[in-house]
PDB file of C-alpha atoms in Angstrom:
ATOM      1  CA  MET F   1      16.540 -38.721 -22.612  1.00 67.00           C
ATOM      2  CA  ILE F   2      15.885 -35.691 -20.741  1.00 69.00           C
ATOM      3  CA  GLN F   3      14.338 -32.971 -22.791  1.00 73.00           C
ATOM      4  CA  PHE F   4      15.149 -29.478 -21.260  1.00 74.00           C
ATOM      5  CA  ASP F   5      14.718 -26.695 -23.627  1.00 80.00           C
ATOM      6  CA  ALA F   6      16.865 -23.815 -21.813  1.00 82.00           C
ATOM      7  CA  ASP F   7      15.948 -21.399 -24.478  1.00 87.00           C
ATOM      8  CA  GLN F   8      12.403 -21.889 -24.209  1.00 87.00           C
ATOM      9  CA  VAL F   9      12.831 -21.409 -20.361  1.00 87.00           C
ATOM     10  CA  VAL F  10      14.756 -17.974 -21.069  1.00 91.00           C
ATOM     11  CA  THR F  11      11.698 -16.981 -23.154  1.00 92.00           C
ATOM     12  CA  ASP F  12       9.272 -18.237 -20.546  1.00 91.00           C
ATOM     13  CA  VAL F  13      11.149 -16.281 -17.745  1.00 92.00           C
ATOM     14  CA  ARG F  14      11.246 -13.104 -19.682  1.00 93.00           C
ATOM     15  CA  ALA F  15       7.611 -13.242 -20.358  1.00 93.00           C
ATOM     16  CA  ALA F  16       6.666 -14.137 -16.918  1.00 92.00           C
ATOM     17  CA  VAL F  17       8.639 -11.068 -15.557  1.00 93.00           C
ATOM     18  CA  SER F  18       7.651  -8.731 -18.336  1.00 93.00           C
ATOM     19  CA  ALA F  19       3.698  -9.674 -17.537  1.00 92.00           C
ATOM     20  CA  VAL F  20       4.412  -8.594 -13.854  1.00 91.00           C
ATOM     21  CA  LEU F  21       6.279  -5.697 -14.369  1.00 93.00           C
ATOM     22  CA  GLY F  22       3.888  -4.258 -17.003  1.00 90.00           C
ATOM     23  CA  LYS F  23       0.898  -4.510 -14.650  1.00 89.00           C
ATOM     24  CA  ASP F  24       2.661  -3.125 -11.983  1.00 91.00           C
ATOM     25  CA  VAL F  25       4.265  -0.265 -13.630  1.00 91.00           C
ATOM     26  CA  ALA F  26       1.167   0.957 -14.967  1.00 89.00           C
ATOM     27  CA  THR F  27      -0.397   0.876 -11.631  1.00 88.00           C
ATOM     28  CA  TYR F  28       2.727   2.931  -9.839  1.00 92.00           C
ATOM     29  CA  ARG F  29       2.679   5.332 -12.550  1.00 94.00           C
ATOM     30  CA  GLY F  30      -1.059   6.336 -11.903  1.00 95.00           C
ATOM     31  CA  TYR F  31      -0.407   6.229  -8.093  1.00 97.00           C
ATOM     32  CA  VAL F  32       2.905   8.441  -8.279  1.00 97.00           C
ATOM     33  CA  ASP F  33       1.231  10.867 -10.645  1.00 97.00           C
ATOM     34  CA  ARG F  34      -1.862  11.165  -8.443  1.00 97.00           C
ATOM     35  CA  GLN F  35       0.414  11.478  -5.165  1.00 98.00           C
ATOM     36  CA  VAL F  36       2.993  14.030  -6.878  1.00 98.00           C
ATOM     37  CA  LYS F  37      -0.203  16.463  -8.012  1.00 98.00           C
ATOM     38  CA  ALA F  38      -1.622  16.076  -4.384  1.00 98.00           C
ATOM     39  CA  LEU F  39       1.463  17.160  -2.700  1.00 98.00           C
ATOM     40  CA  ALA F  40       2.182  20.093  -4.795  1.00 98.00           C
ATOM     41  CA  LYS F  41      -1.591  21.163  -4.435  1.00 97.00           C
ATOM     42  CA  GLN F  42      -1.075  20.978  -0.691  1.00 97.00           C
ATOM     43  CA  ALA F  43       2.229  22.940  -0.720  1.00 97.00           C
ATOM     44  CA  LYS F  44       0.430  25.570  -2.857  1.00 97.00           C
ATOM     45  CA  PHE F  45      -2.592  25.736  -0.628  1.00 96.00           C
ATOM     46  CA  ILE F  46      -0.171  26.250   2.694  1.00 97.00           C
ATOM     47  CA  ALA F  47       1.539  28.995   0.758  1.00 96.00           C
ATOM     48  CA  SER F  48      -0.967  30.612  -0.456  1.00 95.00           C
ATOM     49  CA  GLY F  49      -3.348  30.296   2.765  1.00 94.00           C
ATOM     50  CA  TYR F  50      -0.099  31.712   4.618  1.00 93.00           C
ATOM     51  CA  ALA F  51       0.315  34.500   2.415  1.00 95.00           C
ATOM     52  CA  THR F  52      -3.340  35.664   2.267  1.00 94.00           C
ATOM     53  CA  GLY F  53      -3.824  35.122   5.899  1.00 92.00           C
ATOM     54  CA  ASP F  54      -6.446  32.537   5.585  1.00 92.00           C
ATOM     55  CA  LEU F  55      -4.455  30.222   7.640  1.00 94.00           C
ATOM     56  CA  ASP F  56      -2.971  31.388  10.912  1.00 93.00           C
ATOM     57  CA  ASP F  57       0.302  30.359  12.177  1.00 94.00           C
ATOM     58  CA  ASP F  58      -0.988  27.433  14.172  1.00 95.00           C
ATOM     59  CA  GLU F  59      -2.629  26.002  11.096  1.00 96.00           C
ATOM     60  CA  VAL F  60       0.155  26.727   8.814  1.00 96.00           C
ATOM     61  CA  ASP F  61       2.291  24.616  11.320  1.00 97.00           C
ATOM     62  CA  TYR F  62      -0.249  22.129  11.346  1.00 97.00           C
ATOM     63  CA  PHE F  63      -0.534  21.686   7.704  1.00 97.00           C
ATOM     64  CA  LEU F  64       3.181  21.565   7.223  1.00 98.00           C
ATOM     65  CA  ASP F  65       3.472  18.629   9.456  1.00 98.00           C
ATOM     66  CA  GLY F  66       0.885  17.335   7.692  1.00 98.00           C
ATOM     67  CA  LEU F  67       2.631  17.700   4.466  1.00 98.00           C
ATOM     68  CA  GLU F  68       5.658  15.961   5.972  1.00 98.00           C
ATOM     69  CA  ARG F  69       3.279  12.834   6.988  1.00 98.00           C
ATOM     70  CA  MET F  70       1.657  12.861   3.489  1.00 98.00           C
ATOM     71  CA  ALA F  71       5.143  12.720   1.905  1.00 98.00           C
ATOM     72  CA  GLU F  72       6.545   9.868   4.227  1.00 98.00           C
ATOM     73  CA  THR F  73       3.375   7.802   3.835  1.00 98.00           C
ATOM     74  CA  PHE F  74       3.881   8.370  -0.010  1.00 98.00           C
ATOM     75  CA  ALA F  75       7.578   7.112   0.194  1.00 97.00           C
ATOM     76  CA  ARG F  76       6.910   4.242   2.645  1.00 96.00           C
ATOM     77  CA  THR F  77       3.827   2.956   0.127  1.00 97.00           C
ATOM     78  CA  ILE F  78       6.562   3.179  -2.757  1.00 96.00           C
ATOM     79  CA  ARG F  79       8.791   0.948  -0.722  1.00 94.00           C
ATOM     80  CA  GLY F  80       5.796  -1.286   0.226  1.00 95.00           C
ATOM     81  CA  LEU F  81       4.513  -1.505  -3.664  1.00 96.00           C
ATOM     82  CA  VAL F  82       8.266  -2.291  -4.839  1.00 94.00           C
ATOM     83  CA  LEU F  83       8.425  -5.115  -2.301  1.00 93.00           C
ATOM     84  CA  ILE F  84       5.284  -6.766  -3.600  1.00 95.00           C
ATOM     85  CA  THR F  85       6.618  -6.480  -7.344  1.00 95.00           C
ATOM     86  CA  ILE F  86       9.973  -8.041  -6.154  1.00 93.00           C
ATOM     87  CA  GLU F  87       7.899 -10.811  -4.495  1.00 92.00           C
ATOM     88  CA  LYS F  88       5.763 -11.528  -7.585  1.00 94.00           C
ATOM     89  CA  VAL F  89       8.882 -11.377  -9.811  1.00 94.00           C
ATOM     90  CA  TRP F  90      10.616 -13.787  -7.660  1.00 90.00           C
ATOM     91  CA  ASN F  91       7.799 -16.204  -7.507  1.00 91.00           C
ATOM     92  CA  ALA F  92       7.029 -16.055 -11.285  1.00 92.00           C
ATOM     93  CA  VAL F  93      10.888 -17.137 -12.149  1.00 92.00           C
ATOM     94  CA  VAL F  94      10.558 -19.755  -9.715  1.00 90.00           C
ATOM     95  CA  GLU F  95       7.590 -21.142 -11.039  1.00 89.00           C
ATOM     96  CA  VAL F  96       8.458 -21.197 -14.359  1.00 90.00           C
ATOM     97  CA  LEU F  97      11.788 -22.836 -13.662  1.00 89.00           C
ATOM     98  CA  HIS F  98      10.215 -25.218 -11.215  1.00 86.00           C
ATOM     99  CA  GLY F  99       7.402 -26.165 -14.402  1.00 87.00           C
ATOM    100  CA  ALA F 100      10.341 -26.526 -16.901  1.00 87.00           C
ATOM    101  CA  ILE F 101      12.046 -29.366 -14.534  1.00 86.00           C
ATOM    102  CA  ARG F 102       8.803 -30.958 -13.640  1.00 82.00           C
ATOM    103  CA  VAL F 103       7.815 -31.177 -17.482  1.00 83.00           C
ATOM    104  CA  ALA F 104      11.735 -32.575 -18.152  1.00 81.00           C
ATOM    105  CA  LEU F 105      11.538 -35.228 -15.439  1.00 80.00           C
ATOM    106  CA  ALA F 106       7.930 -36.471 -16.141  1.00 76.00           C
ATOM    107  CA  PRO F 107       8.675 -39.035 -18.992  1.00 77.00           C
ATOM    108  CA  LEU F 108      11.215 -40.628 -16.362  1.00 74.00           C
ATOM    109  CA  GLY F 109       8.438 -40.987 -14.391  1.00 74.00           C
ATOM    110  CA  VAL F 110       9.644 -38.509 -11.444  1.00 71.00           C
ATOM    111  CA  ALA F 111       6.844 -36.863 -10.214  1.00 71.00           C
ATOM    112  CA  ILE F 112       7.788 -33.354  -8.488  1.00 70.00           C
ATOM    113  CA  PRO F 113       5.038 -31.737  -6.417  1.00 67.00           C
ATOM    114  CA  GLY F 114       4.148 -28.006  -7.363  1.00 64.00           C
ATOM    115  CA  VAL F 115       5.459 -24.980  -5.906  1.00 60.00           C
TER     116      VAL F 115
ATOM    117  CA  MET M  14      22.316 -38.813 -17.519  1.00 60.00           C
ATOM    118  CA  HIS M  15      22.009 -39.751 -14.233  1.00 73.00           C
ATOM    119  CA  PHE M  16      23.817 -36.701 -12.926  1.00 73.00           C
ATOM    120  CA  LEU M  17      21.615 -34.485 -14.971  1.00 70.00           C
ATOM    121  CA  ARG M  18      18.458 -36.016 -13.496  1.00 71.00           C
ATOM    122  CA  ALA M  19      19.624 -35.870  -9.980  1.00 74.00           C
ATOM    123  CA  LEU M  20      20.498 -32.180 -10.470  1.00 73.00           C
ATOM    124  CA  LEU M  21      17.218 -31.296 -11.797  1.00 72.00           C
ATOM    125  CA  ILE M  22      15.567 -33.374  -8.925  1.00 75.00           C
ATOM    126  CA  GLY M  23      17.860 -31.324  -6.739  1.00 74.00           C
ATOM    127  CA  LEU M  24      16.970 -28.053  -8.366  1.00 71.00           C
ATOM    128  CA  ALA M  25      13.258 -28.807  -8.344  1.00 71.00           C
ATOM    129  CA  LEU M  26      13.228 -29.675  -4.738  1.00 70.00           C
ATOM    130  CA  CYS M  27      15.412 -26.565  -3.804  1.00 69.00           C
ATOM    131  CA  LEU M  28      13.023 -24.420  -5.816  1.00 70.00           C
ATOM    132  CA  GLN M  29       9.989 -25.655  -3.830  1.00 68.00           C
ATOM    133  CA  GLY M  30      11.213 -23.720  -0.918  1.00 66.00           C
ATOM    134  CA  CYS M  31      12.070 -20.733  -2.627  1.00 72.00           C
ATOM    135  CA  ALA M  32       8.341 -19.220  -2.913  1.00 76.00           C
ATOM    136  CA  LEU M  33       8.661 -15.876  -1.259  1.00 83.00           C
ATOM    137  CA  GLN M  34       6.457 -13.790   0.641  1.00 86.00           C
ATOM    138  CA  LEU M  35       7.629 -10.344   1.491  1.00 89.00           C
ATOM    139  CA  ALA M  36       4.247  -8.486   2.057  1.00 92.00           C
ATOM    140  CA  PRO M  37       1.227  -9.521   4.114  1.00 94.00           C
ATOM    141  CA  THR M  38      -1.872 -11.356   2.893  1.00 93.00           C
ATOM    142  CA  TYR M  39      -4.938  -9.569   1.023  1.00 95.00           C
ATOM    143  CA  ASP M  40      -7.891  -8.955   3.202  1.00 95.00           C
ATOM    144  CA  THR M  41     -10.841  -7.546   1.783  1.00 97.00           C
ATOM    145  CA  LYS M  42     -12.299  -6.569   4.907  1.00 97.00           C
ATOM    146  CA  ILE M  43      -9.551  -3.957   5.349  1.00 98.00           C
ATOM    147  CA  ILE M  44     -10.850  -2.674   1.889  1.00 98.00           C
ATOM    148  CA  GLU M  45     -14.375  -2.539   2.719  1.00 98.00           C
ATOM    149  CA  THR M  46     -13.714  -0.883   6.013  1.00 98.00           C
ATOM    150  CA  LEU M  47     -11.315   1.627   4.217  1.00 98.00           C
ATOM    151  CA  THR M  48     -14.066   2.361   1.478  1.00 98.00           C
ATOM    152  CA  GLU M  49     -16.671   2.654   4.138  1.00 98.00           C
ATOM    153  CA  ALA M  50     -14.311   5.339   5.982  1.00 98.00           C
ATOM    154  CA  THR M  51     -13.991   7.120   2.311  1.00 98.00           C
ATOM    155  CA  VAL M  52     -17.830   7.465   1.965  1.00 97.00           C
ATOM    156  CA  LEU M  53     -18.351   8.679   5.588  1.00 97.00           C
ATOM    157  CA  ALA M  54     -15.336  11.261   4.933  1.00 98.00           C
ATOM    158  CA  GLY M  55     -16.571  12.424   1.747  1.00 97.00           C
ATOM    159  CA  THR M  56     -20.044  13.205   3.005  1.00 97.00           C
ATOM    160  CA  GLU M  57     -18.574  15.233   5.988  1.00 97.00           C
ATOM    161  CA  PHE M  58     -16.344  17.171   3.741  1.00 98.00           C
ATOM    162  CA  GLU M  59     -19.007  17.964   1.501  1.00 97.00           C
ATOM    163  CA  LEU M  60     -21.357  19.005   4.305  1.00 97.00           C
ATOM    164  CA  LEU M  61     -18.649  21.320   5.677  1.00 97.00           C
ATOM    165  CA  LYS M  62     -16.965  22.605   2.646  1.00 96.00           C
ATOM    166  CA  ALA M  63     -18.726  25.939   3.192  1.00 96.00           C
ATOM    167  CA  GLY M  64     -16.907  26.231   6.506  1.00 95.00           C
ATOM    168  CA  ALA M  65     -19.025  25.568   9.956  1.00 97.00           C
ATOM    169  CA  PRO M  66     -19.406  27.408  13.253  1.00 97.00           C
ATOM    170  CA  ALA M  67     -18.313  25.777  16.532  1.00 97.00           C
ATOM    171  CA  SER M  68     -22.125  25.668  17.363  1.00 97.00           C
ATOM    172  CA  SER M  69     -22.497  23.044  14.607  1.00 97.00           C
ATOM    173  CA  PHE M  70     -20.179  20.858  15.886  1.00 97.00           C
ATOM    174  CA  PRO M  71     -22.639  18.647  18.053  1.00 97.00           C
ATOM    175  CA  GLN M  72     -24.257  17.753  14.886  1.00 97.00           C
ATOM    176  CA  HIS M  73     -21.065  16.465  13.417  1.00 97.00           C
ATOM    177  CA  GLU M  74     -19.534  14.840  16.503  1.00 97.00           C
ATOM    178  CA  LYS M  75     -21.098  11.491  15.687  1.00 97.00           C
ATOM    179  CA  SER M  76     -19.635  11.473  12.334  1.00 97.00           C
ATOM    180  CA  TYR M  77     -16.464  12.330  13.467  1.00 98.00           C
ATOM    181  CA  ALA M  78     -16.499   9.380  15.863  1.00 98.00           C
ATOM    182  CA  GLU M  79     -17.707   7.058  13.344  1.00 97.00           C
ATOM    183  CA  LEU M  80     -14.986   7.975  10.924  1.00 98.00           C
ATOM    184  CA  ILE M  81     -12.222   7.617  13.576  1.00 98.00           C
ATOM    185  CA  GLY M  82     -13.793   4.152  14.408  1.00 97.00           C
ATOM    186  CA  LYS M  83     -13.663   2.992  11.086  1.00 98.00           C
ATOM    187  CA  LEU M  84      -9.888   3.916  10.834  1.00 98.00           C
ATOM    188  CA  GLY M  85      -9.301   2.190  13.986  1.00 97.00           C
ATOM    189  CA  ALA M  86     -10.872  -0.718  12.872  1.00 98.00           C
ATOM    190  CA  ALA M  87      -9.210  -1.071   9.643  1.00 98.00           C
ATOM    191  CA  GLN M  88      -5.626  -0.332  11.501  1.00 97.00           C
ATOM    192  CA  THR M  89      -6.575  -3.231  13.879  1.00 97.00           C
ATOM    193  CA  LEU M  90      -7.608  -5.763  10.915  1.00 97.00           C
ATOM    194  CA  ALA M  91      -4.150  -4.709   9.308  1.00 96.00           C
ATOM    195  CA  LYS M  92      -2.026  -5.179  12.382  1.00 94.00           C
ATOM    196  CA  ILE M  93      -3.540  -8.656  13.442  1.00 93.00           C
ATOM    197  CA  ARG M  94      -3.525 -10.176   9.996  1.00 90.00           C
ATOM    198  CA  PRO M  95      -0.609 -12.961   9.434  1.00 83.00           C
ATOM    199  CA  ALA M  96       2.845 -11.228   8.566  1.00 77.00           C
ATOM    200  CA  ALA M  97       4.761 -12.027   5.408  1.00 75.00           C
ATOM    201  CA  ARG M  98       6.340 -15.311   6.109  1.00 71.00           C
ATOM    202  CA  SER M  99       9.382 -16.204   3.858  1.00 63.00           C
ATOM    203  CA  SER M 100      11.990 -19.095   3.798  1.00 59.00           C
ATOM    204  CA  SER M 101      15.037 -17.308   5.535  1.00 55.00           C
ATOM    205  CA  LEU M 102      17.400 -19.517   3.996  1.00 62.00           C
ATOM    206  CA  PHE M 103      16.665 -18.239   0.506  1.00 67.00           C
ATOM    207  CA  VAL M 104      15.731 -14.596   1.114  1.00 72.00           C
ATOM    208  CA  PRO M 105      18.788 -12.109   0.633  1.00 76.00           C
ATOM    209  CA  ALA M 106      19.396 -10.233   3.827  1.00 78.00           C
ATOM    210  CA  PRO M 107      18.733  -6.710   2.195  1.00 79.00           C
ATOM    211  CA  LEU M 108      15.109  -7.976   1.280  1.00 77.00           C
ATOM    212  CA  ARG M 109      14.420  -9.131   4.557  1.00 76.00           C
ATOM    213  CA  ALA M 110      15.679  -5.805   5.917  1.00 79.00           C
ATOM    214  CA  LEU M 111      13.380  -3.917   3.698  1.00 77.00           C
ATOM    215  CA  ALA M 112      10.412  -6.054   4.434  1.00 79.00           C
ATOM    216  CA  LYS M 113      10.780  -5.576   8.381  1.00 81.00           C
ATOM    217  CA  GLY M 114       8.114  -3.077  10.063  1.00 85.00           C
ATOM    218  CA  ASP M 115       4.553  -2.510   9.676  1.00 90.00           C
ATOM    219  CA  PRO M 116       2.962  -2.284   6.099  1.00 94.00           C
ATOM    220  CA  PRO M 117       2.775   1.293   4.778  1.00 97.00           C
ATOM    221  CA  SER M 118      -1.126   1.227   5.024  1.00 98.00           C
ATOM    222  CA  ILE M 119      -0.982   1.405   8.667  1.00 97.00           C
ATOM    223  CA  LEU M 120       0.954   4.740   8.673  1.00 98.00           C
ATOM    224  CA  ALA M 121      -1.293   6.042   6.176  1.00 98.00           C
ATOM    225  CA  MET M 122      -4.388   4.900   8.560  1.00 98.00           C
ATOM    226  CA  GLU M 123      -2.728   6.580  11.729  1.00 98.00           C
ATOM    227  CA  ASN M 124      -2.106   9.526   9.738  1.00 98.00           C
ATOM    228  CA  MET M 125      -5.699   9.997   8.475  1.00 98.00           C
ATOM    229  CA  ALA M 126      -6.843   9.457  12.012  1.00 98.00           C
ATOM    230  CA  ILE M 127      -4.643  12.455  12.985  1.00 98.00           C
ATOM    231  CA  THR M 128      -6.187  14.488  10.161  1.00 98.00           C
ATOM    232  CA  ILE M 129      -9.759  13.682  11.174  1.00 98.00           C
ATOM    233  CA  THR M 130      -9.050  14.289  14.889  1.00 98.00           C
ATOM    234  CA  ARG M 131      -7.203  17.739  14.290  1.00 98.00           C
ATOM    235  CA  MET M 132     -10.538  18.739  12.188  1.00 98.00           C
ATOM    236  CA  SER M 133     -12.738  17.587  14.775  1.00 98.00           C
ATOM    237  CA  SER M 134     -10.709  19.600  17.302  1.00 98.00           C
ATOM    238  CA  ASP M 135     -10.731  22.436  15.370  1.00 97.00           C
ATOM    239  CA  HIS M 136     -14.606  22.312  14.842  1.00 98.00           C
ATOM    240  CA  GLN M 137     -15.362  22.068  18.084  1.00 98.00           C
ATOM    241  CA  THR M 138     -13.129  24.908  19.486  1.00 97.00           C
ATOM    242  CA  ARG M 139     -13.165  27.731  16.938  1.00 95.00           C
ATOM    243  CA  GLY M 140     -15.097  26.437  13.997  1.00 97.00           C
ATOM    244  CA  LEU M 141     -13.951  25.556  10.623  1.00 97.00           C
ATOM    245  CA  ASP M 142     -13.512  27.918   7.695  1.00 94.00           C
ATOM    246  CA  PRO M 143     -13.561  26.783   3.970  1.00 95.00           C
ATOM    247  CA  THR M 144      -9.938  27.125   3.425  1.00 94.00           C
ATOM    248  CA  SER M 145      -8.964  24.582   6.271  1.00 95.00           C
ATOM    249  CA  VAL M 146     -11.497  22.256   5.299  1.00 97.00           C
ATOM    250  CA  GLN M 147     -10.082  22.069   1.818  1.00 96.00           C
ATOM    251  CA  GLY M 148      -6.566  21.388   3.385  1.00 97.00           C
ATOM    252  CA  PHE M 149      -7.987  18.650   5.568  1.00 98.00           C
ATOM    253  CA  GLU M 150      -9.799  17.147   2.650  1.00 98.00           C
ATOM    254  CA  ASN M 151      -6.791  16.996   0.313  1.00 97.00           C
ATOM    255  CA  GLU M 152      -4.687  15.628   3.219  1.00 98.00           C
ATOM    256  CA  PHE M 153      -7.114  12.851   3.843  1.00 98.00           C
ATOM    257  CA  GLU M 154      -7.811  11.978   0.452  1.00 98.00           C
ATOM    258  CA  THR M 155      -4.099  11.598  -0.544  1.00 98.00           C
ATOM    259  CA  LEU M 156      -3.490   9.297   2.501  1.00 98.00           C
ATOM    260  CA  MET M 157      -6.538   7.291   1.759  1.00 98.00           C
ATOM    261  CA  ASP M 158      -5.083   6.847  -1.804  1.00 98.00           C
ATOM    262  CA  SER M 159      -1.781   5.609  -0.328  1.00 98.00           C
ATOM    263  CA  ALA M 160      -3.646   3.278   1.951  1.00 98.00           C
ATOM    264  CA  LEU M 161      -6.067   1.780  -0.948  1.00 98.00           C
ATOM    265  CA  THR M 162      -3.485   1.419  -3.491  1.00 97.00           C
ATOM    266  CA  TYR M 163      -1.176  -0.747  -1.308  1.00 97.00           C
ATOM    267  CA  GLU M 164      -3.769  -3.029   0.262  1.00 97.00           C
ATOM    268  CA  ARG M 165      -5.127  -3.572  -3.523  1.00 96.00           C
ATOM    269  CA  ALA M 166      -1.635  -4.285  -4.650  1.00 96.00           C
ATOM    270  CA  LEU M 167      -1.747  -7.229  -1.978  1.00 96.00           C
ATOM    271  CA  ASN M 168      -4.299  -8.922  -4.003  1.00 94.00           C
ATOM    272  CA  ARG M 169      -1.552 -10.780  -5.972  1.00 88.00           C
TER     273      ARG M 169
END
């Protein structure tokens, strides 16, 4: 008789996904907060430097391009972080499902190697 | 019974090929190199925060070169590490498309090198005023935050 507790598997998958998301969301929240503040600070710095004349036209142009580079890097980093999370969630789910099947088949003498 | 057993075996074998990798492997050497660059940059920004005349450039030239060298080394390490490997059979096409291209930390490193190169050039040609040093520092730190956050996240 194969013992496969589907409810337990659902609970385990949910726990695995929550563990990954909980940790990653905390990391992303801190990163996004720091980046948004830094971008706002730099925008204010450029506007203020231009208004007071502390930055000349060439410097303003450079720092505006720099702001664009900072924003692009931020956006690309978020995409990269999300991909890492998708990978971790996917693999956590696969591991739980695979583990449940291995446990179910073990009493029948069927040995399945790990993921 | 036999059907369920066959189904579970098939599913287990199928899941074995399903492990996914969408991002490159973690490399402590990249983190170390970036950390060294952060220390070098922090020292330079502190030394130059009050501004500096062009005549002081020769005293800082070596530090700029070292810093750009560190960023170049980190970029090289990031570019030569093994790319993400996934079984294309099971990875949805939109995910494969998203995973294409260089990791974002390489862009951050390239942009940091642009910042330091410009700062060095300004220092050499016309000197640095406190305002521009502040701008370069914020730019550098923001980009370094992105590079380190991503590289550390690869340690999964």
